[in-house]
mmCIF file of C-alpha atoms in Angstrom:
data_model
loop_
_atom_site.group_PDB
_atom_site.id
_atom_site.type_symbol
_atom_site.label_atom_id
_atom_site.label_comp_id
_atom_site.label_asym_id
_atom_site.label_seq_id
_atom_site.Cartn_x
_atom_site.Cartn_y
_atom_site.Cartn_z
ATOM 1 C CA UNK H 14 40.768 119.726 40.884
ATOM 2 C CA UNK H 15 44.127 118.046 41.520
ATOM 3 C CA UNK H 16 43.691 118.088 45.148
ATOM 4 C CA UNK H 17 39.967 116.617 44.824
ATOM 5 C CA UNK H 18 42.113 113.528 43.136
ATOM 6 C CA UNK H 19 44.252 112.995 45.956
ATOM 7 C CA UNK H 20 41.658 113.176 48.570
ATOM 8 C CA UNK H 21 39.265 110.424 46.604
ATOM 9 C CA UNK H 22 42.265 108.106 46.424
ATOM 10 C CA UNK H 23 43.352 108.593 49.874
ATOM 11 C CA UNK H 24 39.850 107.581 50.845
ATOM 12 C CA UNK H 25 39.303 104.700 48.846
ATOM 13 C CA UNK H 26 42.480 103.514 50.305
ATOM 14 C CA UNK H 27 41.215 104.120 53.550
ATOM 15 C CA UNK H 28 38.241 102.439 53.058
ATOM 16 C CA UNK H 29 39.664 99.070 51.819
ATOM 17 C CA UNK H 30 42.144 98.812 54.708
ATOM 18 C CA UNK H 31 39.693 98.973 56.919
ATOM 19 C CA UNK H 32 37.280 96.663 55.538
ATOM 20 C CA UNK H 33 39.934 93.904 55.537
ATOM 21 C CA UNK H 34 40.719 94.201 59.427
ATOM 22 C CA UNK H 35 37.576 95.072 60.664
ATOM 23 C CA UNK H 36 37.830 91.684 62.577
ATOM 24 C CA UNK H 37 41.398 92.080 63.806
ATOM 25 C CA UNK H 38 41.016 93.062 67.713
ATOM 26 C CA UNK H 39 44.029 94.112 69.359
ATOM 27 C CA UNK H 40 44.481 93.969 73.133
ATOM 28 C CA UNK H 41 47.131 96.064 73.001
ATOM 29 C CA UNK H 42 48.174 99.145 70.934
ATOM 30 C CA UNK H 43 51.206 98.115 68.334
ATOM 31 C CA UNK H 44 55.220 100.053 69.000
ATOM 32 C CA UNK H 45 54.165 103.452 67.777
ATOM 33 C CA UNK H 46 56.660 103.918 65.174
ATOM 34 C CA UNK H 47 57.361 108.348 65.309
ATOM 35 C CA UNK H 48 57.925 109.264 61.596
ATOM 36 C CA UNK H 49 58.302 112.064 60.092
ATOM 37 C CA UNK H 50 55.149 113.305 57.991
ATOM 38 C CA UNK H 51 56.376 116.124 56.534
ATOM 39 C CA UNK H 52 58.838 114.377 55.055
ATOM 40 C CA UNK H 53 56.752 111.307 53.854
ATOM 41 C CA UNK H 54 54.366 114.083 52.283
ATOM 42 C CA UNK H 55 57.235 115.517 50.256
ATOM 43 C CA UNK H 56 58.127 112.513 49.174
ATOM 44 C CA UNK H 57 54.910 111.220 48.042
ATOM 45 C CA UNK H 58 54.432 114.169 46.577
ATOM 46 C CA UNK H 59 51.219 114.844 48.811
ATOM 47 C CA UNK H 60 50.709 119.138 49.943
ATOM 48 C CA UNK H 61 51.948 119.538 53.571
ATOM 49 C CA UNK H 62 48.318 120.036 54.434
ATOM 50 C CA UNK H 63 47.822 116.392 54.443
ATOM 51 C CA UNK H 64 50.210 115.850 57.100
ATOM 52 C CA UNK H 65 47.845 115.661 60.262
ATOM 53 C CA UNK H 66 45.794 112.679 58.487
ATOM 54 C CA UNK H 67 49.427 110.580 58.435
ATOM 55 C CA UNK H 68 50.392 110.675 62.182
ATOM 56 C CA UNK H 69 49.216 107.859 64.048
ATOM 57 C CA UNK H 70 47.134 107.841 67.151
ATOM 58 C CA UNK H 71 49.294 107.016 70.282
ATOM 59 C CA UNK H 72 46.409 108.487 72.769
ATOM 60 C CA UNK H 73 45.867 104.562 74.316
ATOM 61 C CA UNK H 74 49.422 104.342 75.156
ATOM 62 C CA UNK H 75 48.893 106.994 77.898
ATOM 63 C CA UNK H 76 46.731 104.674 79.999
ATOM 64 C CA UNK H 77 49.656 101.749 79.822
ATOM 65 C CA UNK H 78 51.279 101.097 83.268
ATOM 66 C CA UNK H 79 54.611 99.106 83.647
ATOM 67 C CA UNK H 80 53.991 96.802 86.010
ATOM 68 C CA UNK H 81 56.395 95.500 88.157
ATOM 69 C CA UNK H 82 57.468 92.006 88.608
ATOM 70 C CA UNK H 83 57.689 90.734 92.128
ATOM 71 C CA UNK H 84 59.925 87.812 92.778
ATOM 72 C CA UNK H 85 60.451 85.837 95.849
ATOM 73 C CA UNK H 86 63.321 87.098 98.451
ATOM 74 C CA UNK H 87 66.464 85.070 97.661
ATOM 75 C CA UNK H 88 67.042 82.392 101.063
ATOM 76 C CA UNK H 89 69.876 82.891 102.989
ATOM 77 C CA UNK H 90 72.555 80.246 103.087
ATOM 78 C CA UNK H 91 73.016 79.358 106.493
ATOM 79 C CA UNK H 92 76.741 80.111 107.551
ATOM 80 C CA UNK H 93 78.479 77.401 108.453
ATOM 81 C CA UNK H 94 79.921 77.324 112.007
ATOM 82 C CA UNK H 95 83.572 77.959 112.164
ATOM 83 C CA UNK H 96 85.685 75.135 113.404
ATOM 84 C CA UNK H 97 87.833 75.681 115.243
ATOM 85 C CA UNK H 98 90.997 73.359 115.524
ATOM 86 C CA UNK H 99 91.748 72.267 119.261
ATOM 87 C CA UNK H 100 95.528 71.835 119.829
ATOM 88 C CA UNK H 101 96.532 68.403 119.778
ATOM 89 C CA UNK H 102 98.454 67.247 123.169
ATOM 90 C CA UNK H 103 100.049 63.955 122.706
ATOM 91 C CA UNK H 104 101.571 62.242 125.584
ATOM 92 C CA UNK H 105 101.486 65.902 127.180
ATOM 93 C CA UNK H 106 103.968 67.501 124.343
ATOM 94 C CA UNK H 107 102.817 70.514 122.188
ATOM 95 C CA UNK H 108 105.666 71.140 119.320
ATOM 96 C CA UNK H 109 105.331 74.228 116.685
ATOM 97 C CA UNK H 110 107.871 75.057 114.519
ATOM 98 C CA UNK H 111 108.816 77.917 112.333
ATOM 99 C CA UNK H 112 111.531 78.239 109.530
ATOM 100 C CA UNK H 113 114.205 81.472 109.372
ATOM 101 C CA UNK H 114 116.015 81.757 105.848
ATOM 102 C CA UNK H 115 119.733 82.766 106.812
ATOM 103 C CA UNK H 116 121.637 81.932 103.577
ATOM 104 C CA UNK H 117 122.163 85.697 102.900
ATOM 105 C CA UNK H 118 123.430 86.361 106.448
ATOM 106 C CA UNK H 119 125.544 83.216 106.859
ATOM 107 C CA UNK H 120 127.030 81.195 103.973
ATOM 108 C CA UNK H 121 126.827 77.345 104.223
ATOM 109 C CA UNK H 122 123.283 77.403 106.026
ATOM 110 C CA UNK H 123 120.352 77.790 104.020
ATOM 111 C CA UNK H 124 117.459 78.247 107.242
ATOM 112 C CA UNK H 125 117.218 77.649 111.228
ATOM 113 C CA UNK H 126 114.810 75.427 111.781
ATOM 114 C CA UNK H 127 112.877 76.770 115.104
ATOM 115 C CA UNK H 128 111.005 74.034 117.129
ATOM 116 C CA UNK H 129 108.789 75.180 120.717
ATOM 117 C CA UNK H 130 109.071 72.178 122.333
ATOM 118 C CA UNK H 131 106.173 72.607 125.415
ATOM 119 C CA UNK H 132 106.502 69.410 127.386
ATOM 120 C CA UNK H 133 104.796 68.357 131.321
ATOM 121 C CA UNK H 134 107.933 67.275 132.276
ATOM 122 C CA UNK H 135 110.336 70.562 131.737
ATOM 123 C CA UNK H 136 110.713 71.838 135.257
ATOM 124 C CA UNK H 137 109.557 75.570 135.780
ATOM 125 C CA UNK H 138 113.345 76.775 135.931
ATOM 126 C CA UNK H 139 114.068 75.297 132.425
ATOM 127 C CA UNK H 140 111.704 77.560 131.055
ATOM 128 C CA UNK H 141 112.803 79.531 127.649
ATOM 129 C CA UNK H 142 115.947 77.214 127.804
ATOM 130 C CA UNK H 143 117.652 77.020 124.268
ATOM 131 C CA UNK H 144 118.775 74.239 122.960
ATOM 132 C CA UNK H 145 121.555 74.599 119.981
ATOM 133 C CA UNK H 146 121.255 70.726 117.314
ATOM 134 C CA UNK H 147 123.801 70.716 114.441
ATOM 135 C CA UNK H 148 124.533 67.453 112.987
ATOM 136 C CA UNK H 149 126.616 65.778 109.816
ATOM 137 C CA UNK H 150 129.274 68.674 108.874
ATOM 138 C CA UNK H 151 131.312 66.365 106.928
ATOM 139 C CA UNK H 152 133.592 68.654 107.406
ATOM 140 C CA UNK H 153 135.718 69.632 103.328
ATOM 141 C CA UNK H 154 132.433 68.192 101.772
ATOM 142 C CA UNK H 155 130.349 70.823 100.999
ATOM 143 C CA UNK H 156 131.286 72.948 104.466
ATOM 144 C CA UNK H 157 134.711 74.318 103.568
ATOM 145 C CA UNK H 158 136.805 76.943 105.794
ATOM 146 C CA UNK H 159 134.275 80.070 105.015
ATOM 147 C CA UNK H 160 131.080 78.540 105.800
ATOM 148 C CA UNK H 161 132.286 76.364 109.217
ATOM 149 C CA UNK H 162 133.420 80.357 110.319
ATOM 150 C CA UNK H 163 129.806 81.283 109.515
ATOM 151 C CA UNK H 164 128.362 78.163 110.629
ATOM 152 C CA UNK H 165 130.207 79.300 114.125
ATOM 153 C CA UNK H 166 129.472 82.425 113.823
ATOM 154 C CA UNK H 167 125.801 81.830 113.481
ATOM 155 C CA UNK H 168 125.358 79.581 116.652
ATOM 156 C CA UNK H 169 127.268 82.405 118.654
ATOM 157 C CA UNK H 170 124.316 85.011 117.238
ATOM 158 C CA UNK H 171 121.735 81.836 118.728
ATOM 159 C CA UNK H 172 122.632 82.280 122.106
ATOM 160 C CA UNK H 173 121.800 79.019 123.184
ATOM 161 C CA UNK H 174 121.913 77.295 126.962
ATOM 162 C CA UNK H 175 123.632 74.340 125.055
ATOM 163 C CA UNK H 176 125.402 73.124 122.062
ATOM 164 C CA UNK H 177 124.224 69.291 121.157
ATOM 165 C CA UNK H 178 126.035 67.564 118.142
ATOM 166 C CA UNK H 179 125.072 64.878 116.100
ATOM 167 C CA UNK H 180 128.310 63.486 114.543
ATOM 168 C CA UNK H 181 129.481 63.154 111.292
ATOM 169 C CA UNK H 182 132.247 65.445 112.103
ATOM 170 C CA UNK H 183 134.837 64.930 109.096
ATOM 171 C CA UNK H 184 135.709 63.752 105.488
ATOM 172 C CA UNK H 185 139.176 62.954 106.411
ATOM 173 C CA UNK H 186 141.274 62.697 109.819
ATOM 174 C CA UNK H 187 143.515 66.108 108.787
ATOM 175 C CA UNK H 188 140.029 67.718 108.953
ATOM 176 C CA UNK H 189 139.423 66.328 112.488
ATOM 177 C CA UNK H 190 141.902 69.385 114.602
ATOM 178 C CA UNK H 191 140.574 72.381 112.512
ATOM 179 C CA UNK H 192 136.011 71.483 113.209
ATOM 180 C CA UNK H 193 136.945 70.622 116.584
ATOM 181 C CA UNK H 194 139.021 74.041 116.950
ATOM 182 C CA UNK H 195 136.077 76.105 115.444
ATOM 183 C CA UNK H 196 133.358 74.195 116.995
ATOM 184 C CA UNK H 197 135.124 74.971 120.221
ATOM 185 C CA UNK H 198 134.270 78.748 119.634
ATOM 186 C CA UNK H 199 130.745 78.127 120.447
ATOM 187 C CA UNK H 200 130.482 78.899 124.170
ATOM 188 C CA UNK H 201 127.134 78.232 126.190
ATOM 189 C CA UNK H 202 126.557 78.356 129.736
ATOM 190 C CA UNK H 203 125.844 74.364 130.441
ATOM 191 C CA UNK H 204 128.724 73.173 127.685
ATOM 192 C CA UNK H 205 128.923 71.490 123.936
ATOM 193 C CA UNK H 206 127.578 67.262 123.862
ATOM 194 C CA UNK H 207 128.119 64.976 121.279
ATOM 195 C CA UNK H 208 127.783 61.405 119.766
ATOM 196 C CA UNK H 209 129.426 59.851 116.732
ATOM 197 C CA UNK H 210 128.268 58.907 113.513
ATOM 198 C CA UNK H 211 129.490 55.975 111.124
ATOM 199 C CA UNK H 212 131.720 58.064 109.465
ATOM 200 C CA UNK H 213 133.629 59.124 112.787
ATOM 201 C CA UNK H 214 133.855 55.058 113.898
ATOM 202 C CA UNK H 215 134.834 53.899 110.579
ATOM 203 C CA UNK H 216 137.838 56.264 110.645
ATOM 204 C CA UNK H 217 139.178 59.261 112.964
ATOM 205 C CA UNK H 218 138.007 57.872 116.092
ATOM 206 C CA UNK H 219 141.199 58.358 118.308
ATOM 207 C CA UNK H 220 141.804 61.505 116.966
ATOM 208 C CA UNK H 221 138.350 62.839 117.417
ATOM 209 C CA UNK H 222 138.080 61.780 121.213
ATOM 210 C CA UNK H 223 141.167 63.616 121.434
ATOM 211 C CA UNK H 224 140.020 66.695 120.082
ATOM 212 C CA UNK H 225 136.792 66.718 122.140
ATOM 213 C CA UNK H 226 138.703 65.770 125.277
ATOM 214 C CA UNK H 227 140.972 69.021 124.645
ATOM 215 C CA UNK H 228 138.214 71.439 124.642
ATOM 216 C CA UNK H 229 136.396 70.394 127.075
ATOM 217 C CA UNK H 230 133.501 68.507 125.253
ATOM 218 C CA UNK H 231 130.965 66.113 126.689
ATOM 219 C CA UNK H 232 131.326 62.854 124.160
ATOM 220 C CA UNK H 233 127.988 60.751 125.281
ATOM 221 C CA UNK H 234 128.827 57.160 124.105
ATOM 222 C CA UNK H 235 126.036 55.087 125.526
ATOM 223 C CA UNK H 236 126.053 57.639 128.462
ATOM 224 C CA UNK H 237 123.883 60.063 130.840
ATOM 225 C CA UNK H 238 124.466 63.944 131.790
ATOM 226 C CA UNK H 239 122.883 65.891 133.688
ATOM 227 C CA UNK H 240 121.965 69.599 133.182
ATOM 228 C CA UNK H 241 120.991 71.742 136.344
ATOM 229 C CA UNK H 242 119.688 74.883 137.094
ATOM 230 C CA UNK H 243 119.054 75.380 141.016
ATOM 231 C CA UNK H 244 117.235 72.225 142.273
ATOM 232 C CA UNK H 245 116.263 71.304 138.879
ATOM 233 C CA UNK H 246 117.223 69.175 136.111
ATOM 234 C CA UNK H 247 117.126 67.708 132.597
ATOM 235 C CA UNK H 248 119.174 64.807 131.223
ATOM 236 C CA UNK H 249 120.695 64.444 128.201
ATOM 237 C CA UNK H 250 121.644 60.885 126.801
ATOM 238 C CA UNK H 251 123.613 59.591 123.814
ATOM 239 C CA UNK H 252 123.694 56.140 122.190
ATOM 240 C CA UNK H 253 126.874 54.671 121.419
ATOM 241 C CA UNK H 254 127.365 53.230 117.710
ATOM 242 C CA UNK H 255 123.523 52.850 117.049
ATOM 243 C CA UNK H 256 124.193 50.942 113.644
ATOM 244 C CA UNK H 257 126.035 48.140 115.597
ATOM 245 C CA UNK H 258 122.728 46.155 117.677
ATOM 246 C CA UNK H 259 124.312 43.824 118.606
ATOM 247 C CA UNK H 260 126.440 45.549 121.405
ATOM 248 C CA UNK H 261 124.661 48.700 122.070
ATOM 249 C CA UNK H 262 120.947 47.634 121.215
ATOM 250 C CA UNK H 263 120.054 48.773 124.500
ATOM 251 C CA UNK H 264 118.623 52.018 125.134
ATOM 252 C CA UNK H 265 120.810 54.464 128.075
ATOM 253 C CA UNK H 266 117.154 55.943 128.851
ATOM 254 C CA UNK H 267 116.294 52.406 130.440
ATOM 255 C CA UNK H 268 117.575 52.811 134.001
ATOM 256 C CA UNK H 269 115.990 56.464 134.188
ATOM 257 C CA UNK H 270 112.750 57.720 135.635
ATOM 258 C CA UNK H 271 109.666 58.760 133.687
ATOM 259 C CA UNK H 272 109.593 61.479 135.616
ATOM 260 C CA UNK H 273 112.330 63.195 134.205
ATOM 261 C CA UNK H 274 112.424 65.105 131.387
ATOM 262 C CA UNK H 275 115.054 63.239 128.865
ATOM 263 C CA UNK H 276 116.312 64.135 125.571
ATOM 264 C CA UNK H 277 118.231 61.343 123.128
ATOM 265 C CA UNK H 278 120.807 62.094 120.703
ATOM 266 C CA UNK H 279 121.318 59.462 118.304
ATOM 267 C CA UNK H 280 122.994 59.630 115.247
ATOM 268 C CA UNK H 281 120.498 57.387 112.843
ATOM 269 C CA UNK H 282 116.475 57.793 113.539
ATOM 270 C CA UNK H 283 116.549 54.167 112.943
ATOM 271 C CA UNK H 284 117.720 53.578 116.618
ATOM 272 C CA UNK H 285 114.560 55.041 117.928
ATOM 273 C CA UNK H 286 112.292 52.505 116.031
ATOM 274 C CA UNK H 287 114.856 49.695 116.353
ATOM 275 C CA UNK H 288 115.163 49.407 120.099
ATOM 276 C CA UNK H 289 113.016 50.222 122.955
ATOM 277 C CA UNK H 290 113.711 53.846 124.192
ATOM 278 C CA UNK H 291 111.279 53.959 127.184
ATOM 279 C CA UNK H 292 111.645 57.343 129.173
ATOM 280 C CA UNK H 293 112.928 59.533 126.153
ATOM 281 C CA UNK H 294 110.829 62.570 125.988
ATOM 282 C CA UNK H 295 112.467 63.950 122.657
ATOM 283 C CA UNK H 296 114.800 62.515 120.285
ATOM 284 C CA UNK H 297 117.436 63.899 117.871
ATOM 285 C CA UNK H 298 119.049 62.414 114.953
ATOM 286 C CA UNK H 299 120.704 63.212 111.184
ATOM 287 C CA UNK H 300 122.210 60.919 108.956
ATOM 288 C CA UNK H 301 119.937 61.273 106.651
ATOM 289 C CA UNK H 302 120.660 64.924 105.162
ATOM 290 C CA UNK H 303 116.819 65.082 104.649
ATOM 291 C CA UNK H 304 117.295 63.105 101.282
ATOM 292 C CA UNK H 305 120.621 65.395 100.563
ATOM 293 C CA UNK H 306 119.216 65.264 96.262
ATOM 294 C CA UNK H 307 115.172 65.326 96.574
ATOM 295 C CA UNK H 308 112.502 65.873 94.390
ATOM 296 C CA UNK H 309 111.495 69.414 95.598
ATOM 297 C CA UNK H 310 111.860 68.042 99.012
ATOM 298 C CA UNK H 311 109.154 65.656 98.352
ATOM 299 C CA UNK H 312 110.540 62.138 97.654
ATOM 300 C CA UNK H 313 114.250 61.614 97.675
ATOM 301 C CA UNK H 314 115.369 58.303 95.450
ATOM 302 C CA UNK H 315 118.028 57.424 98.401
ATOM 303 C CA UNK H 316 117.953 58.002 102.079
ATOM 304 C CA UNK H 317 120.509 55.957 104.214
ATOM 305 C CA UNK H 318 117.152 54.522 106.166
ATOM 306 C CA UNK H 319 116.019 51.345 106.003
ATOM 307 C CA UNK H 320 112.702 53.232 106.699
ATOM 308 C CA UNK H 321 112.742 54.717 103.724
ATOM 309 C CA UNK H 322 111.607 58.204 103.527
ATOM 310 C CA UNK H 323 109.368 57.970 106.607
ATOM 311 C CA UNK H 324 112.140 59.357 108.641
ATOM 312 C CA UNK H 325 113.883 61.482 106.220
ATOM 313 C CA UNK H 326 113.518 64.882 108.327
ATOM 314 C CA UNK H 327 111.951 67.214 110.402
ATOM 315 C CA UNK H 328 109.494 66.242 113.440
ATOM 316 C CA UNK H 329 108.310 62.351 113.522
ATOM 317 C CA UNK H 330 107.521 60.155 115.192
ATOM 318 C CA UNK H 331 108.321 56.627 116.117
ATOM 319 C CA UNK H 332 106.030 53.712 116.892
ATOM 320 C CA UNK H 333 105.961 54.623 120.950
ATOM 321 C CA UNK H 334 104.620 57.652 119.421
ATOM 322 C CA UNK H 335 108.086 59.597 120.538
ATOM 323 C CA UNK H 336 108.791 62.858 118.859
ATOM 324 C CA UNK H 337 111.657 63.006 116.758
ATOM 325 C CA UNK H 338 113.617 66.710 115.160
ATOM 326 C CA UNK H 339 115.734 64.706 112.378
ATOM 327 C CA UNK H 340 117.825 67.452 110.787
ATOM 328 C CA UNK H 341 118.950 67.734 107.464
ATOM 329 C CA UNK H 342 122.320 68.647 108.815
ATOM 330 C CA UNK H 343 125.307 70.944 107.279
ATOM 331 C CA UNK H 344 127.759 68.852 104.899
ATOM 332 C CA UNK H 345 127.201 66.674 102.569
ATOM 333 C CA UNK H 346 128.758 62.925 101.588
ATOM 334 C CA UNK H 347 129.609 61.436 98.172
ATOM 335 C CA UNK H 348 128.505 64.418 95.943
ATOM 336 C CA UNK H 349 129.118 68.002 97.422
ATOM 337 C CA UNK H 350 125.536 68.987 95.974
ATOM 338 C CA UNK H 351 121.926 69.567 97.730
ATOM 339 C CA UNK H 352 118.967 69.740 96.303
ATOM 340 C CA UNK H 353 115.427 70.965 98.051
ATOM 341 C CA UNK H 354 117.320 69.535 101.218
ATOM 342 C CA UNK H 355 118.441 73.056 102.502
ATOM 343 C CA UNK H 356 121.700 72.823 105.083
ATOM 344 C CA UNK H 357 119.999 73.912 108.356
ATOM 345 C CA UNK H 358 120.531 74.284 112.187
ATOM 346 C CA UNK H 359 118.169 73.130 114.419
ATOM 347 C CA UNK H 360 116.827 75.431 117.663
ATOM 348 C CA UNK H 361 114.741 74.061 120.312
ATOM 349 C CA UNK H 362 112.945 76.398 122.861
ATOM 350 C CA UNK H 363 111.895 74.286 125.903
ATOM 351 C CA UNK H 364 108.934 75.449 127.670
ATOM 352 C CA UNK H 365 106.693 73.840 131.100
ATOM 353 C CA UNK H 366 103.153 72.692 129.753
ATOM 354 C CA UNK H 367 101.258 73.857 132.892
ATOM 355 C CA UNK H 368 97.693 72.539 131.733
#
């Protein structure tokens, strides 16, 4: 009798639910939700025979297919063609450079400063021919005793053809005898050439020619050498006093051919924009110390230019389009202190530009 209850209210239940959707049409079958009906029949107090009528029908799910969306094939991106960067030639000159830290090796120089200097007028047998550039020692500045030993000890390791020097030489005439001594160490096959800088005409000067004359250096005041191996050569020139115009604003590469392949030591970049150097196929300079206090060797609030910072180191060039190596240089003047202006020597490797 109590089971003929259930099944009459079951079925009147039935019956009303599906009187009120009769009109409801569904497209597709609703989540099957899996439950448990032997559990919701203990619960509701129903007898587990009742089960079978409480599990839904999931038969139409069978006959559902995923279907699988197709989406257009992604376009390529074109690849860009790679440029390639020609080599620029100006006035048939090709320079690279490269930087060598040495501070741990050799105290008093931070780096070498390496320049390839490919040029069309390097003869054939001046190939590989090394060229030594130290400049502004102020020597008892910055550059005591140890350091000028390791500074000479350093361009011994370079093995250079020649030793070029751009002046700048002292802080005092006592100091004069002892640079010139050590600087004399340095021995290359085609000699040691200099020019003065303001500090060595405003004092020293007697005692410096001296010195130079002693060992056997080339001092190039407004004057011409001549390097030669076999039938070839190369000149080197050097300008006399280049902050005083008025008696030396002439250029010693003047009176020589364009031919030749000419290198000018001067001690100020200045000279090279002030005056006409026609004929000078690379030119060398310090003074400047590269700023000597800079802001990470960016901007430095004094350089002794009246160019400013556009010749404050490394390769320029001036209005002739002329290359320039300005060094930074060893020593320092005023304040024995550097700052992202590294003391450096400067090595040039000449080579023939054949093309």
């Amino acid at each position: 009798m109590k089971k003929l209850l259930y099944i009459s209210v079951l079925s009147l239940l039935l019956f009303s639910s599906c009187k009120s959707k009769r009109n409801l049409v569904a497209s597709l079958p609703q989540q099957v939700i899996k439950t448990d009906t032997t559990q919701l029949a203990d619960t509701v107090g129903l007898p587990s025979s009742l089960s079978p009528m409480l599990t839904f029908d999931q038969s139409d799910l069978r006959n559902i297919h995923r279907q699988e969306v197709t989406r257009a094939p992604k376009k390529k991106k074109k690849e860009e063609p790679v440029k390639i960067q020609k080599e620029i030639v100006q006035r048939g000159t090709k320079i690279t450079t490269k930087t060598i830290h040495v501070s741990s090796a050799y105290k008093g120089v931070s780096r070498i400063k390496e320049y390839d200097f490919t040029h069309r007028d390097v003869p054939a047998s001046f190939e590989g021919f090394r060229i030594a550039f130290v400049s502004d020692l102020h020597y008892q500045s910055l550059l005591k005793e140890r350091e000028l030993n390791d500074l000479v000890r350093l361009l011994i390791d370079q093995k250079a053809d020649v030793l070029l020097i751009g002046g700048d030489f002292h802080e005092g005439c006592q100091y004069v005898p002892p640079v010139m001594a050590a600087l004399a160490k340095v021995k290359t096959p085609m000699g040691t050439y200099a020019v003065l800088g303001n500090n060595d005409y405003e004092a020293c000067y007697d005692d410096i020619v001296e010195e130079m004359n002693r060992y056997g250096m080339h001092l190039l005041e407004h004057k011409v050498d001549t390097l030669r191996r076999g039938n070839e050569q190369i000149l080197i020139a050097g300008v006399r006093n280049p902050f005083d115009l008025a008696r030396n604003g002439k250029s010693p590469t003047l009176a020589l051919s364009p031919d030749d392949f000419v290198i000018l030591m001067t001690h100020t970049p200045d000279y090279a924009e002030d005056v006409s150097i026609a004929n000078t196929d690379l030119v060398l300079a310090g003074h400047t110390h590269g700023g000597q206090v800079t802001l990470f060797g960016l901007y430095a609030p004094i350089v002794p230019s009246h160019y400013g910072q556009r010749f404050l180191t490394g390769l320029k060039y001036n209005s002739a389009h002329v290359p320039m190596i300005i060094t930074n240089g060893i020593g320092t003047s005023q304040k024995a202190v550097r700052m992202f202006a590294p003391a450096e020597v400067v090595m040039i490797v000449l080579h023939q530009l054949k093309n």
